[in-house]
Short mmCIF file of C-alpha atoms in Angstrom, two decimals:
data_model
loop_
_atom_site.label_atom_id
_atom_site.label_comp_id
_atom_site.label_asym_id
_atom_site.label_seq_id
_atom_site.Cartn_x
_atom_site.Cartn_y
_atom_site.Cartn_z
CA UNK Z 1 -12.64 7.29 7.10
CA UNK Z 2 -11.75 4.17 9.40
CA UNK Z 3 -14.07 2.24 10.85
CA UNK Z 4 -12.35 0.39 12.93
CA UNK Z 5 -9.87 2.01 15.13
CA UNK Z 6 -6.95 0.58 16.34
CA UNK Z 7 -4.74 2.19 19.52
CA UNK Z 8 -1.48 2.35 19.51
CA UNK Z 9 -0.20 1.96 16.33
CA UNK Z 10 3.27 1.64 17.27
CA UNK Z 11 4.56 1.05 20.37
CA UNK Z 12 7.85 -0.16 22.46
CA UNK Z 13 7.99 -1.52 25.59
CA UNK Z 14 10.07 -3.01 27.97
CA UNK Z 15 10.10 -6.91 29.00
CA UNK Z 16 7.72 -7.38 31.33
CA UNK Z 17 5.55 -4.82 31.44
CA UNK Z 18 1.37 -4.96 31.06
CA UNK Z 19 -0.13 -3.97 27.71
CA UNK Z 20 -3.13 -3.37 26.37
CA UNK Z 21 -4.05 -2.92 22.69
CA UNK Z 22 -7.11 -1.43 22.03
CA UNK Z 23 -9.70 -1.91 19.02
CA UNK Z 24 -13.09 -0.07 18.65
CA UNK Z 25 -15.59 -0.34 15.56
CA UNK Z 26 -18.41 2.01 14.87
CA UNK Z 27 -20.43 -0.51 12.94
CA UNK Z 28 -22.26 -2.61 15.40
CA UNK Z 29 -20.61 -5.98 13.92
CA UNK Z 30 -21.58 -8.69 16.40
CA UNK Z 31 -17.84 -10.69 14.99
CA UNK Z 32 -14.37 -9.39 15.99
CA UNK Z 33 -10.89 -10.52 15.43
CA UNK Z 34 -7.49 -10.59 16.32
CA UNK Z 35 -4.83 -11.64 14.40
CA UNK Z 36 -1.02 -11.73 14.77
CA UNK Z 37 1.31 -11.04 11.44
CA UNK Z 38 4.99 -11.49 11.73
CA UNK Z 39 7.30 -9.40 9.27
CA UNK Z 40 6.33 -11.22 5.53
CA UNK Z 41 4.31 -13.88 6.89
CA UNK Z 42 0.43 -14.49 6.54
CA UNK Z 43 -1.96 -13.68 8.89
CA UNK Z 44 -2.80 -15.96 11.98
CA UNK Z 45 -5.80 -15.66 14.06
CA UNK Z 46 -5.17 -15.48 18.08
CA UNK Z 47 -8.86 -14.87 19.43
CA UNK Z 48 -12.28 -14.03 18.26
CA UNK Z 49 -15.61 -13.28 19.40
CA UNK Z 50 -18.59 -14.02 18.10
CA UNK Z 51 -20.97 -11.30 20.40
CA UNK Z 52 -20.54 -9.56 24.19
CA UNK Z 53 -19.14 -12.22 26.44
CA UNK Z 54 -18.31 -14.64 24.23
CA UNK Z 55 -14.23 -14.80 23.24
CA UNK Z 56 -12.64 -18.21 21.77
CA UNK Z 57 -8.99 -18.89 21.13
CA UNK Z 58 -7.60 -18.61 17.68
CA UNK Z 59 -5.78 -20.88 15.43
CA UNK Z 60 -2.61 -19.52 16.40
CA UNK Z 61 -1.64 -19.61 20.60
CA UNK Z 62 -1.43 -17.10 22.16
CA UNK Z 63 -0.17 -15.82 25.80
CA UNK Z 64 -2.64 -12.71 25.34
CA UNK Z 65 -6.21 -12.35 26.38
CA UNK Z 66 -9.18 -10.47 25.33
CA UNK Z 67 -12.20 -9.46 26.53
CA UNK Z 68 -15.54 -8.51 25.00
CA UNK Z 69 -17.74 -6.26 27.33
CA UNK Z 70 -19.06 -4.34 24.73
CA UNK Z 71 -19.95 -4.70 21.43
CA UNK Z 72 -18.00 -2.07 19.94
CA UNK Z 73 -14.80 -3.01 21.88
CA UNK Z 74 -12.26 -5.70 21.61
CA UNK Z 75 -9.15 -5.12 23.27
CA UNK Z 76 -6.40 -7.47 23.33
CA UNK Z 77 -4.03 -7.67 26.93
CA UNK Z 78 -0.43 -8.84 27.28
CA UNK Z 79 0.04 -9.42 31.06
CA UNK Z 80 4.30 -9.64 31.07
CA UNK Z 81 5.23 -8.78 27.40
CA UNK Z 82 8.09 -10.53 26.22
CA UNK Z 83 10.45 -9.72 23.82
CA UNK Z 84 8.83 -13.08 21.49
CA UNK Z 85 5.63 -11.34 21.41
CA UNK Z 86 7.65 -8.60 19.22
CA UNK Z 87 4.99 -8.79 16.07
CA UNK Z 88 1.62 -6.34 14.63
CA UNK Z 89 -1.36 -7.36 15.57
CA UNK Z 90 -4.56 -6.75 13.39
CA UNK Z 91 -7.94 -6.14 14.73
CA UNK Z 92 -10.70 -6.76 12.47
CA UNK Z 93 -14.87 -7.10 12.18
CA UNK Z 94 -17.67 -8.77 10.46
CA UNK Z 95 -20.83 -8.87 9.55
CA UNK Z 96 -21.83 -11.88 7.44
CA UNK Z 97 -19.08 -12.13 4.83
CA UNK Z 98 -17.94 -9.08 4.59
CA UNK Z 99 -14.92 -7.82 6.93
CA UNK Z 100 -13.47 -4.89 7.99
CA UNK Z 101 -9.60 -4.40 9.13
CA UNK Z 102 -7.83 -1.69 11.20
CA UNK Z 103 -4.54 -0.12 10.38
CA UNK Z 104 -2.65 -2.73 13.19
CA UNK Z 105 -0.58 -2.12 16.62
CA UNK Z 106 3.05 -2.33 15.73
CA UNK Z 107 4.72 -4.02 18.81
CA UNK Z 108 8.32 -4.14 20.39
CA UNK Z 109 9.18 -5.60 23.04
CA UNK Z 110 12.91 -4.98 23.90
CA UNK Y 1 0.21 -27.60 2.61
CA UNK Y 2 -0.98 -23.89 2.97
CA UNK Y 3 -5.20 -24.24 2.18
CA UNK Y 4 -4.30 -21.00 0.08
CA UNK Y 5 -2.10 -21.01 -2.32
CA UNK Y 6 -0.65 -17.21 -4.49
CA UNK Y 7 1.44 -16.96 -7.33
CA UNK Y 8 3.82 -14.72 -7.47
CA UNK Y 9 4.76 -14.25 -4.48
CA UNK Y 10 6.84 -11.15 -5.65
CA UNK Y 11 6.20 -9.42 -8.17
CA UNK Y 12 7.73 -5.90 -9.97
CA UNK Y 13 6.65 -4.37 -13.59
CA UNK Y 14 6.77 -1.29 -15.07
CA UNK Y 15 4.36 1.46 -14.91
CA UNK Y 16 1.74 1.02 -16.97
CA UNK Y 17 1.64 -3.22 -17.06
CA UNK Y 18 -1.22 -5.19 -16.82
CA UNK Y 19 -0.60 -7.20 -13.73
CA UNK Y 20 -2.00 -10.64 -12.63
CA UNK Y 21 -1.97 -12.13 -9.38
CA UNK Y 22 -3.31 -15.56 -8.97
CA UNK Y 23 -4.94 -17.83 -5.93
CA UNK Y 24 -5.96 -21.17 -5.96
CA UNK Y 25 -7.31 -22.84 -2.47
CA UNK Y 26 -7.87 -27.04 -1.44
CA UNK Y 27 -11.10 -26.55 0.31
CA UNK Y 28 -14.74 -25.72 -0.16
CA UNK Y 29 -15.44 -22.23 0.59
CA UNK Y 30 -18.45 -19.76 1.40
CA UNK Y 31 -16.51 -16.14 -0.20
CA UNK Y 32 -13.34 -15.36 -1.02
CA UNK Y 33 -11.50 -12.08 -0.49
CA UNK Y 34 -8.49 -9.66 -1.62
CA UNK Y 35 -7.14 -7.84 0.71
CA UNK Y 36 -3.98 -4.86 0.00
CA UNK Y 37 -1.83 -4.29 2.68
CA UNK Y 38 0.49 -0.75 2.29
CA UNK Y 39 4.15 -0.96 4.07
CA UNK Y 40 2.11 0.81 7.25
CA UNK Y 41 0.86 -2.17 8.19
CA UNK Y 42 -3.23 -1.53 8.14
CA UNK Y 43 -5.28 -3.83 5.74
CA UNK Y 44 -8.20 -2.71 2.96
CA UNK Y 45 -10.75 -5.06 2.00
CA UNK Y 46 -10.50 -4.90 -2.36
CA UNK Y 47 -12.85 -7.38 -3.01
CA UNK Y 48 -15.45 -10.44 -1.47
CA UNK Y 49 -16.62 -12.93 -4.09
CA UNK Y 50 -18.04 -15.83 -3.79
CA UNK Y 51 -19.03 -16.06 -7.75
CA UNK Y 52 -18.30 -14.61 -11.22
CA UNK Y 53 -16.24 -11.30 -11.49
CA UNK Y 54 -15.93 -8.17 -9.79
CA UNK Y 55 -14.78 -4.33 -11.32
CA UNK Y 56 -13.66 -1.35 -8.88
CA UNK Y 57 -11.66 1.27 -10.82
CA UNK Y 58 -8.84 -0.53 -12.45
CA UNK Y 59 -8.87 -3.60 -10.19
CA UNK Y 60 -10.89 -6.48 -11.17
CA UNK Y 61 -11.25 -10.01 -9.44
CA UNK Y 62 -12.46 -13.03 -11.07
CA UNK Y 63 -13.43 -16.33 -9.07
CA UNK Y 64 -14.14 -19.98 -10.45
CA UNK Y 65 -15.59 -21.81 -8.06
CA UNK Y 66 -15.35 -25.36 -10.28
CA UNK Y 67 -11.32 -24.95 -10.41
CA UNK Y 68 -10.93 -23.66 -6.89
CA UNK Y 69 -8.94 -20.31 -8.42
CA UNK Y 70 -9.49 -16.55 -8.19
CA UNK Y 71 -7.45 -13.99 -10.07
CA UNK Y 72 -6.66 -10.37 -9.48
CA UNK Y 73 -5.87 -8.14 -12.41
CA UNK Y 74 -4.82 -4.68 -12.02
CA UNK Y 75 -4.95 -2.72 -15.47
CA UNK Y 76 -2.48 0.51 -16.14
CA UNK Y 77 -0.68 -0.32 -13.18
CA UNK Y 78 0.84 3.22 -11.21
CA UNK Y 79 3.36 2.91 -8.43
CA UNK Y 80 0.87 3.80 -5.36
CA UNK Y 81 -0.15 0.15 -6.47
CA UNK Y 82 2.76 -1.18 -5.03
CA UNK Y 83 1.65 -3.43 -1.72
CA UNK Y 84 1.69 -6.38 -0.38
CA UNK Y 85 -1.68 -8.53 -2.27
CA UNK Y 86 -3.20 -11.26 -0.15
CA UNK Y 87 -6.16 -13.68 -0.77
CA UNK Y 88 -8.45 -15.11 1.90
CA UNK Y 89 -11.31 -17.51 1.67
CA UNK Y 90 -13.85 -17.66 4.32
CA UNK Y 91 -14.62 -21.94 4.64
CA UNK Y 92 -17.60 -23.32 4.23
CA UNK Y 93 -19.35 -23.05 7.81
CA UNK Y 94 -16.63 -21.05 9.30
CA UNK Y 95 -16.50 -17.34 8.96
CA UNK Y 96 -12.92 -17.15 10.00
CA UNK Y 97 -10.56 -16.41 7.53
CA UNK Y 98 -7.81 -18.58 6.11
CA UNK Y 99 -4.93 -16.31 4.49
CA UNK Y 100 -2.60 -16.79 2.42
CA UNK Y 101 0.98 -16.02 2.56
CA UNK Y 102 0.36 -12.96 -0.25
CA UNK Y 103 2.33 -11.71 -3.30
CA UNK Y 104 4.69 -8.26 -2.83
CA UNK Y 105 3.93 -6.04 -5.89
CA UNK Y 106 6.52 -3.39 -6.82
CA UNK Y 107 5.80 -0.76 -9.87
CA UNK Y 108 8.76 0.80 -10.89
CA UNK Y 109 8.18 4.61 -12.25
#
């Protein structure tokens, strides 16, 4: 049973429009995580957040926000998708060490 | 240079092989991870070590610490094995991860 859920989990939209993809954890991690994978390539992280409020820019850039209003929610927004921001994008938590990832939003823009 | 380095990074045996994947990293770290990732996309957590050797079923992980180096070993490999295999390592001070690029292992029936 997931722990983290992840909303959509595929999904194809047309240039331009707004997004939203959604991530929810049940666990009460204070640490959440977005990352960006594109097809056979590692992981790269785009934002995180450390506790409510409180959202930093990843490694990786990013033309996405997030926003972290409550604990259990970390949702990532695309304002005018673009057919480059055609990837999956992982949500994950922590607590400590240990981390916990969601099955991914499939994206593509066309 | 990646921080985290896997070898192979494809791999395909028979059913039934003992199967090794390897990691080796440049930097000091607080816990390293293994982390199997199915053609849907989502990620599962295998493993987090940060010393010595870890058993779960027929997946084991060992980590050395001195060599900067982590194996995975999967015994009587089956096909639902087959996935995409990919070490992180969580740096010393930083609980982000670094990945890396991860090894594609295919068991043929």
């Amino acid at each position: 049973e997931a722990d983290i859920y992840q909303t959509p989990r595929y999904l194809v939209i047309g240039t331009g429009k707004k997004i939203t993809l959604e991530c929810s954890q049940t666990m009460g991690h204070d640490k959440m995580y977005w990352y960006q994978q594109d097809p056979g390539m590692e992981l790269h992280l785009i934002h995180y957040s450390y506790g409510v409020n409180s959202t930093e820019k990843g490694d990786l850039s990013s033309e996405s926000t997030v926003s972290r209003i409550r604990t259990e929610h970390f949702p990532l927004t695309l304002e005018s998708a673009r057919p480059s921001h055609t990837s999956q994008y992982l949500c994950a938590s922590s607590r400590g060490y240990g981390y916990t990832f969601g099955s991914g939003t499939r994206l593509t823009v066309v | 240079k990646n921080e985290v380095e896997q070898s192979p990074q494809n791999l395909t045996a028979q059913e039934g092989e003992f199967i090794t994947i390897n990691c080796s990293y440049s930097v000091g770290i607080s816990a390293l991870h293994w982390l199997q990732q199915h053609p849907g996309g989502g990620i599962v957590s295998l493993f987090m070590l940060s010393s010595g050797k870890k058993k779960h079923g027929r997946l084991i992980a060992t980590i050395n610490i001195q060599e900067k180096h982590s194996s995975l070993h999967i015994t009587a490999s089956h096909p639902r094995d087959s996935a995409v295999y990919i070490c992180a390592v969580g740096l010393k001070g930083n609980e982000k991860l670094t990945f890396g690029t991860g090894t594609r292992l295919t068991i043929i029936p």
